[in-house]
Amino acid sequence: MFINKSQLTKALTLALVTSGIALSGCEQASTTTQVKNSSSASTSIVRMKSESLNATYAEMRAKQISDVSYDLHVKIDNKSESFSGSTTLNFELIENNQNDVTIDFDEGTIKSLTVNGKQVNFSYEKWFITIPAAELTPGKQSIIIDYERAYSTDGSGFHRFVDPKNGEVYLYTDFEPYDANRLFPHFDQPDLKASYKIEVTAPAHWQIISATRETSISENGDTKVWSFPASAKFSSYVFSLHAGNYAVWEDDFEGMTLRLFARQSLAEYVKTDEWFIPTKQSFAFFNKYFDVKYPFGKYDQIVAPDFNAGAMENVAAVTFSEGYIARGEKSTSARMSLANVIAHEMAHMWFGDLVTMRWWNGLWLNESFATYMANLAIAEASDFENNWDVFYSGTKQWAYRTDDSVNTHAIELPVASTGVALSNFDGITYGKGASVLKQLPYYLGEENFRVGVSTYLKKFSYQNTDLEDFIGELGKAAGKDMTQWTQDWLFNAGLNTIKVNYQCSEGKISEFAIKQTAPEGYPTLREQRVQIGLYNVNADGNAMSLTSATPIMYKGATTKIKEVIGQVCPDLVYPNEADWGYVKVDLDEKSLASAQKHINAIDNATMRLMLWQSLSDSVRDANLAADQLVNFAMANIEGETDYNVTRKIASTLTSALNYLTVATRLEQNDYSVLYMEVEDLYLDLLEKAEAGSDFQKLWYSRYVRVSKTAKHLDNLKNILNGELSFDGITIDQDKRWSLVAKMNRYQHGNYQALLTSEATKDITDSGVKSAIYAEVLRPEAEVKAKWFNVVINNPDKLKLSTLRYIMWGLFPSEQQALEAPYKAKILAHIPKLNEGSDLGLLESFAGSMLPSQCTPASEVELAQLIKEYSEMKPQVLKAVKASHQNIGRCVKALTLLKLSANNT
């Protein structure tokens, strides 16, 4: 599954509108009572009622049951809000079994159940079926279950979507980590791999897609029956079923048909080259790199509505968010992002689908590996450039921020249940793990790493593995004992910092050492291979260039570096040149001064990128006043020529500007004039940008995002009305909605009429959600009451994807006075949701709706909430902890900002 950092704060589809409030966290308590030792399946274990599957119980069941296959019959239509099916579960039951057999099935209706052709006693506990051990005999079992179930409306399980534009119904599945049992009854855990044979009865005009290609389609009145052969063995969370009147496009890769599916009402916006070119490039790269030919025979990609993540690696039928289909022109970075996601999901076909983790503690390796391999494929086999700079700015910073947060955790850690697993889709699981894997080719050697991966895939095909299986093959290939590396990097949390300490004599380096530190509470010091980059200003003083890049290994608190002794005394030292390592860099004073003086003169774009990141970190860590960075960024942004670096400066400027906005709102100091200068700057950069260029797209989006004063809101209104235009920028429907949202958020112009007009013109799903969002943003008490009531009292009337738009828009930061009357109700509602089983709604509500302000009082309140919510699910607790830490950082940043203002 692909979840990038921006998707933790808002859905891809919301990227085209203007505001979001951070999402967070997850958790689930232990749900198994163990009567004796769980290591044996002959030991009695009672499964407790829960929406999650417990690791201890799953471990027992994996010993209890083997040789699993499913024969599925599903009947679906375009009218009902529920579906029916029949599942035959074939498996082997061990001798001396003392445990009941439980079959996972979430909140459906059991019409009949037979075991080996006989009626038996069974019970159904809302989340699973229990067949008593006394009703079963060892050996081969054939259990047939006829059932009904309502479709899902939260983007998980078997989701139903009705296209508001044409009434067409679309169905798709999304199962990770524990939602396949919302389609059919079965053993829903990754280490009970099975083969799947499925027959689907559906409306005659629909397309049906699953893990294999259909062998026959037969007419049956106004329906058709699609028959799919038995698949290879794989875990149920990567099985899939997609159905509806999808538009389909075809291409070919070395004789294998590639297919792409999307809703009919989006077909006109699909640019197939954006999909098929990177698909074929990635196939060519992975087949060669892994030395294992793609194992699943066919490859489909389905673009699905209401999808919760970026994409999901269903075997041979990958699902993507509709956010990757734009109703206008994409920037190069947007097309690159899509190519990266395509490669990510394809990497999973080998690493995750062919070879699968045994339990969800291995989620990180599954996702980290796909993240790293996708970036490697884009860097080496695509049409895009500078991918590792994009990785550094995005994925790696997500990792650093998560690792530097109160919610950090070890990469490899116990996972008590599937509910806990759901909470681990974060910057550690994806970003840190991928960054750690990225350093391994430097540590072990690139070819040793590749051979180890290839051997692992060949050795464990169609099996489940543990961490030591993977690390063991890497160590064998490199001839290196990986025990200490594994302990330091995978089992211990925390982000280290390095800083150089050096002396020069007669213009040459005479002493040089790297000092490594660890954060309080996470004392591990690590060994890592990095490069020491030495930079010097030229004789004219107008350029700074890399003098040397020296690979070295450091470990412990202090490492003396002999390799650079005698080199020319540098103007700037960067001890992670080219970003080999995973570490935070604290620049020495001379290097920091040189960076600030010569930042645009450094001829290495990656170096400039990392220096700007260091400056951004300094503001976040309250070591640099936000106003100083805003002024520095404004002075240097126009002189930057690299697109990725410019994006970093713009994001850095925006983040620092947010602190000034908060300070102004809290009447600490008035930064309104400086804010307007940034608005003016972005408009100026937009007007100067080359027509149709990525820079122009960047400055347009930044200008719209930052504009909030009357002068610039007038400009946005004129853009919407066609009275102001920029050659090269087309104001497509999604851009129109971002402008309408701005007008409504700040009650500017004829904002109500603009919303009504736009909603009438755009009756698509995206249009409906955008219209709701724009209305919700209005700073009007009656609007807040209307939509708050929907979220609290009538959430079942809307899909979760729509509810998220409401929650994101209800209380923007400047509308905290309107939020105040609802504070007690929000805090009272969180425990109620925590008692339920809807983890998706719980996570969205706790992450989006938690009241907070950048004040010491709010920091104290959140600290108290951490205590009150300490026993709640991690979806709640992580959200509160993150909010508390972010408010603490904000308070410190504002304190430094106040000192800066007083000293000016």
mmCIF file of N, CA and C in Angstrom, residues 16 44 340 593:
data_model
loop_
_atom_site.group_PDB
_atom_site.id
_atom_site.type_symbol
_atom_site.label_atom_id
_atom_site.label_comp_id
_atom_site.label_asym_id
_atom_site.label_seq_id
_atom_site.Cartn_x
_atom_site.Cartn_y
_atom_site.Cartn_z
ATOM 1 N N LEU A 16 -6.278 19.739 -4.071
ATOM 2 C CA LEU A 16 -6.641 20.832 -4.971
ATOM 3 C C LEU A 16 -7.474 21.906 -4.290
ATOM 4 N N SER A 44 -5.476 -25.064 24.592
ATOM 5 C CA SER A 44 -6.776 -24.407 24.495
ATOM 6 C C SER A 44 -6.637 -22.893 24.569
ATOM 7 N N ASN A 340 6.073 6.869 -9.411
ATOM 8 C CA ASN A 340 6.638 6.284 -8.198
ATOM 9 C C ASN A 340 5.652 5.329 -7.538
ATOM 10 N N ALA A 593 27.523 29.667 8.808
ATOM 11 C CA ALA A 593 27.723 31.040 8.320
ATOM 12 C C ALA A 593 27.973 31.052 6.817
#
